[in-house]
PDB file of C-alpha atoms in Angstrom:
ATOM      1  CA  MET B   3      19.455   2.985  17.088  1.00 48.00           C
ATOM      2  CA  ILE B   4      16.882   4.070  14.491  1.00 52.00           C
ATOM      3  CA  GLN B   5      13.398   4.440  15.931  1.00 56.00           C
ATOM      4  CA  PRO B   6      10.467   3.135  13.857  1.00 64.00           C
ATOM      5  CA  PHE B   7       8.004   5.721  12.633  1.00 84.00           C
ATOM      6  CA  ASP B   8       4.804   6.130  14.614  1.00 94.00           C
ATOM      7  CA  ASP B   9       1.158   6.756  13.750  1.00 96.00           C
ATOM      8  CA  THR B  10       1.554  10.512  14.185  1.00 96.00           C
ATOM      9  CA  TYR B  11       4.348  10.611  11.603  1.00 96.00           C
ATOM     10  CA  PHE B  12       2.244   8.884   8.953  1.00 97.00           C
ATOM     11  CA  MET B  13      -0.913  10.845   9.804  1.00 98.00           C
ATOM     12  CA  LYS B  14       1.092  14.017   9.152  1.00 98.00           C
ATOM     13  CA  LYS B  15       1.779  12.610   5.677  1.00 98.00           C
ATOM     14  CA  ALA B  16      -1.960  12.085   5.221  1.00 98.00           C
ATOM     15  CA  LEU B  17      -2.585  15.666   6.390  1.00 98.00           C
ATOM     16  CA  GLN B  18      -0.143  16.889   3.718  1.00 98.00           C
ATOM     17  CA  GLU B  19      -2.320  15.096   1.165  1.00 98.00           C
ATOM     18  CA  ALA B  20      -5.420  16.725   2.678  1.00 98.00           C
ATOM     19  CA  GLU B  21      -3.770  20.143   2.300  1.00 98.00           C
ATOM     20  CA  MET B  22      -3.208  19.366  -1.387  1.00 98.00           C
ATOM     21  CA  ALA B  23      -6.934  18.616  -1.740  1.00 98.00           C
ATOM     22  CA  PHE B  24      -7.746  21.882   0.067  1.00 97.00           C
ATOM     23  CA  ASP B  25      -5.518  23.832  -2.336  1.00 97.00           C
ATOM     24  CA  LYS B  26      -7.407  22.279  -5.279  1.00 97.00           C
ATOM     25  CA  GLY B  27     -10.812  23.214  -3.865  1.00 95.00           C
ATOM     26  CA  GLU B  28     -11.568  19.626  -2.868  1.00 97.00           C
ATOM     27  CA  ILE B  29     -12.878  18.546   0.510  1.00 97.00           C
ATOM     28  CA  PRO B  30      -9.579  18.187   2.397  1.00 98.00           C
ATOM     29  CA  VAL B  31      -9.218  14.501   3.070  1.00 98.00           C
ATOM     30  CA  GLY B  32      -5.881  12.795   2.570  1.00 98.00           C
ATOM     31  CA  ALA B  33      -4.626   9.247   2.840  1.00 98.00           C
ATOM     32  CA  VAL B  34      -1.410   7.261   2.744  1.00 98.00           C
ATOM     33  CA  ILE B  35      -0.881   3.511   2.789  1.00 98.00           C
ATOM     34  CA  VAL B  36       2.157   2.129   4.568  1.00 98.00           C
ATOM     35  CA  ILE B  37       3.891  -1.240   4.653  1.00 97.00           C
ATOM     36  CA  ASP B  38       7.032  -1.906   6.683  1.00 95.00           C
ATOM     37  CA  ASP B  39       7.332   1.793   7.664  1.00 94.00           C
ATOM     38  CA  LYS B  40       7.344   2.821   3.988  1.00 97.00           C
ATOM     39  CA  VAL B  41       4.668   4.918   2.288  1.00 98.00           C
ATOM     40  CA  ILE B  42       3.671   2.980  -0.831  1.00 98.00           C
ATOM     41  CA  ALA B  43       0.602   4.981  -1.853  1.00 98.00           C
ATOM     42  CA  ARG B  44      -0.871   8.424  -1.433  1.00 98.00           C
ATOM     43  CA  GLY B  45      -4.195   9.956  -2.270  1.00 98.00           C
ATOM     44  CA  HIS B  46      -6.464  12.888  -1.647  1.00 98.00           C
ATOM     45  CA  ASN B  47      -9.991  13.742  -2.653  1.00 98.00           C
ATOM     46  CA  LEU B  48     -10.378  14.395  -6.375  1.00 98.00           C
ATOM     47  CA  THR B  49     -14.158  14.197  -6.720  1.00 98.00           C
ATOM     48  CA  GLU B  50     -14.550  17.709  -8.163  1.00 97.00           C
ATOM     49  CA  ILE B  51     -11.558  17.621 -10.512  1.00 97.00           C
ATOM     50  CA  LEU B  52     -12.413  14.166 -11.859  1.00 98.00           C
ATOM     51  CA  ASN B  53     -16.187  14.743 -11.667  1.00 98.00           C
ATOM     52  CA  ASP B  54     -16.351  11.337  -9.979  1.00 98.00           C
ATOM     53  CA  VAL B  55     -18.146  10.668  -6.693  1.00 97.00           C
ATOM     54  CA  THR B  56     -15.919   7.639  -6.082  1.00 98.00           C
ATOM     55  CA  ALA B  57     -12.645   9.609  -6.209  1.00 98.00           C
ATOM     56  CA  HIS B  58     -12.214   9.728  -2.435  1.00 98.00           C
ATOM     57  CA  ALA B  59      -8.745   9.841  -0.895  1.00 98.00           C
ATOM     58  CA  GLU B  60      -9.000   6.241   0.302  1.00 98.00           C
ATOM     59  CA  MET B  61     -10.032   4.961  -3.127  1.00 98.00           C
ATOM     60  CA  GLN B  62      -7.115   6.765  -4.763  1.00 98.00           C
ATOM     61  CA  ALA B  63      -4.702   5.297  -2.213  1.00 98.00           C
ATOM     62  CA  ILE B  64      -6.128   1.756  -2.432  1.00 98.00           C
ATOM     63  CA  THR B  65      -5.700   1.733  -6.207  1.00 98.00           C
ATOM     64  CA  ALA B  66      -2.160   3.106  -5.988  1.00 98.00           C
ATOM     65  CA  ALA B  67      -1.187   0.550  -3.308  1.00 98.00           C
ATOM     66  CA  ALA B  68      -2.618  -2.373  -5.291  1.00 98.00           C
ATOM     67  CA  ASN B  69      -0.671  -1.202  -8.347  1.00 98.00           C
ATOM     68  CA  PHE B  70       2.507  -0.872  -6.280  1.00 98.00           C
ATOM     69  CA  LEU B  71       2.110  -4.334  -4.745  1.00 98.00           C
ATOM     70  CA  GLY B  72       0.935  -5.980  -7.956  1.00 98.00           C
ATOM     71  CA  GLY B  73      -2.158  -7.462  -6.318  1.00 97.00           C
ATOM     72  CA  LYS B  74      -5.552  -6.522  -4.953  1.00 97.00           C
ATOM     73  CA  TYR B  75      -4.971  -7.519  -1.324  1.00 98.00           C
ATOM     74  CA  LEU B  76      -3.336  -5.079   1.066  1.00 98.00           C
ATOM     75  CA  HIS B  77      -2.166  -7.552   3.690  1.00 97.00           C
ATOM     76  CA  ASN B  78       0.282  -6.104   6.230  1.00 97.00           C
ATOM     77  CA  CYS B  79      -0.641  -2.577   5.117  1.00 98.00           C
ATOM     78  CA  THR B  80      -1.968   0.324   7.178  1.00 98.00           C
ATOM     79  CA  LEU B  81      -4.160   3.084   5.785  1.00 98.00           C
ATOM     80  CA  TYR B  82      -3.774   6.489   7.442  1.00 98.00           C
ATOM     81  CA  VAL B  83      -6.672   8.768   6.530  1.00 98.00           C
ATOM     82  CA  THR B  84      -7.547  12.156   7.958  1.00 98.00           C
ATOM     83  CA  LEU B  85     -11.304  11.464   8.158  1.00 98.00           C
ATOM     84  CA  GLU B  86     -13.119   8.288   9.195  1.00 98.00           C
ATOM     85  CA  PRO B  87     -13.935   6.330   6.017  1.00 98.00           C
ATOM     86  CA  CYS B  88     -17.434   6.465   4.553  1.00 97.00           C
ATOM     87  CA  GLN B  89     -19.458   3.355   3.695  1.00 96.00           C
ATOM     88  CA  MET B  90     -18.140   3.216   0.130  1.00 97.00           C
ATOM     89  CA  CYS B  91     -14.511   3.423   1.207  1.00 98.00           C
ATOM     90  CA  ALA B  92     -15.094   0.971   4.061  1.00 97.00           C
ATOM     91  CA  GLY B  93     -16.492  -1.477   1.518  1.00 97.00           C
ATOM     92  CA  ALA B  94     -13.402  -1.119  -0.666  1.00 98.00           C
ATOM     93  CA  LEU B  95     -11.193  -1.518   2.399  1.00 98.00           C
ATOM     94  CA  TYR B  96     -13.125  -4.671   3.308  1.00 98.00           C
ATOM     95  CA  TRP B  97     -12.444  -6.210  -0.111  1.00 97.00           C
ATOM     96  CA  SER B  98      -8.786  -5.145  -0.023  1.00 98.00           C
ATOM     97  CA  GLN B  99      -8.374  -7.031   3.275  1.00 98.00           C
ATOM     98  CA  ILE B 100      -6.184  -4.210   4.576  1.00 98.00           C
ATOM     99  CA  SER B 101      -4.691  -5.065   7.943  1.00 98.00           C
ATOM    100  CA  ARG B 102      -5.187  -1.757   9.721  1.00 98.00           C
ATOM    101  CA  VAL B 103      -7.010   1.551   9.330  1.00 98.00           C
ATOM    102  CA  VAL B 104      -6.009   4.627  11.316  1.00 98.00           C
ATOM    103  CA  TYR B 105      -8.137   7.752  10.955  1.00 98.00           C
ATOM    104  CA  GLY B 106      -7.948  11.273  12.312  1.00 98.00           C
ATOM    105  CA  ALA B 107     -11.347  12.922  12.730  1.00 98.00           C
ATOM    106  CA  ARG B 108     -14.664  11.126  13.195  1.00 97.00           C
ATOM    107  CA  ASP B 109     -17.429  11.586  10.641  1.00 96.00           C
ATOM    108  CA  LEU B 110     -20.546  11.307  12.783  1.00 94.00           C
ATOM    109  CA  GLU B 111     -22.921  11.634   9.810  1.00 94.00           C
ATOM    110  CA  ARG B 112     -21.353   9.548   7.051  1.00 94.00           C
ATOM    111  CA  GLY B 113     -18.639   7.562   8.794  1.00 95.00           C
ATOM    112  CA  CYS B 114     -18.485   3.792   8.732  1.00 95.00           C
ATOM    113  CA  ILE B 115     -18.607   3.399  12.514  1.00 93.00           C
ATOM    114  CA  ASN B 116     -21.970   5.100  13.164  1.00 91.00           C
ATOM    115  CA  LEU B 117     -23.400   3.461  10.031  1.00 92.00           C
ATOM    116  CA  ASN B 118     -22.228   0.056  11.296  1.00 91.00           C
ATOM    117  CA  THR B 119     -20.330  -0.684   8.101  1.00 92.00           C
ATOM    118  CA  LYS B 120     -18.185  -3.737   8.555  1.00 90.00           C
ATOM    119  CA  LEU B 121     -14.511  -3.899   7.752  1.00 93.00           C
ATOM    120  CA  HIS B 122     -12.792  -7.220   7.120  1.00 94.00           C
ATOM    121  CA  PRO B 123     -12.757  -9.312  10.329  1.00 94.00           C
ATOM    122  CA  LYS B 124      -8.940  -9.179  10.417  1.00 94.00           C
ATOM    123  CA  THR B 125      -8.803  -5.392   9.947  1.00 97.00           C
ATOM    124  CA  LYS B 126      -8.034  -3.338  13.038  1.00 97.00           C
ATOM    125  CA  ILE B 127      -9.373   0.235  13.169  1.00 96.00           C
ATOM    126  CA  GLU B 128      -8.182   3.070  15.395  1.00 96.00           C
ATOM    127  CA  GLY B 129      -9.118   6.726  15.439  1.00 96.00           C
ATOM    128  CA  GLY B 130      -8.287  10.070  16.907  1.00 95.00           C
ATOM    129  CA  ILE B 131      -4.714  10.421  15.626  1.00 96.00           C
ATOM    130  CA  LEU B 132      -4.223  14.178  14.980  1.00 98.00           C
ATOM    131  CA  ALA B 133      -8.023  14.478  15.019  1.00 98.00           C
ATOM    132  CA  GLU B 134      -7.933  18.149  16.007  1.00 98.00           C
ATOM    133  CA  GLU B 135      -5.678  19.071  13.076  1.00 98.00           C
ATOM    134  CA  ALA B 136      -7.838  17.108  10.634  1.00 98.00           C
ATOM    135  CA  SER B 137     -11.041  18.670  12.003  1.00 97.00           C
ATOM    136  CA  GLU B 138      -9.616  22.183  11.851  1.00 98.00           C
ATOM    137  CA  LEU B 139      -8.650  21.744   8.203  1.00 97.00           C
ATOM    138  CA  LEU B 140     -12.168  20.564   7.348  1.00 97.00           C
ATOM    139  CA  LYS B 141     -13.746  23.447   9.278  1.00 96.00           C
ATOM    140  CA  ARG B 142     -11.464  25.961   7.557  1.00 96.00           C
ATOM    141  CA  PHE B 143     -12.434  24.529   4.162  1.00 96.00           C
ATOM    142  CA  PHE B 144     -16.176  24.770   4.789  1.00 92.00           C
ATOM    143  CA  VAL B 145     -15.937  28.290   6.290  1.00 91.00           C
ATOM    144  CA  THR B 146     -14.011  29.367   3.187  1.00 85.00           C
ATOM    145  CA  LYS B 147     -16.592  27.709   0.911  1.00 78.00           C
ATOM    146  CA  ARG B 148     -19.515  29.394   2.694  1.00 79.00           C
ATOM    147  CA  ASN B 149     -17.821  32.795   2.521  1.00 78.00           C
ATOM    148  CA  LEU B 150     -17.263  32.438  -1.238  1.00 69.00           C
ATOM    149  CA  ASN B 151     -20.926  31.628  -1.925  1.00 61.00           C
TER     150      ASN B 151
END
């Protein structure tokens, strides 16, 4: 019998996206959007490369998923993202009506939870999946950045 994929499996895919951001000199945040155990969209931070403050991993993934599905609503979809979404991304997730958000590391300064940003009432949010791995990647990035400056 084939076992369905679990949250850890898809968060590892998001971490691969975060590594791609790291390799490009971007803050290492990655995201994937899944429907029916299939990754339909991927994204990672591109704010520096695109010179665009809105080019967060979640925004890239939301756009790709909407294009894949042919509509703006992400019903029955799950976003896996390595860092808790910020207010901007939470707002976009609200409007997309995504069914579920799973994040790795908390963002105690800019994250949507501490800032009381609302997601859509039907959206479920869970955190802490591979949080240590996501946090370590972020720490490694900022240590590297500080040592270069």
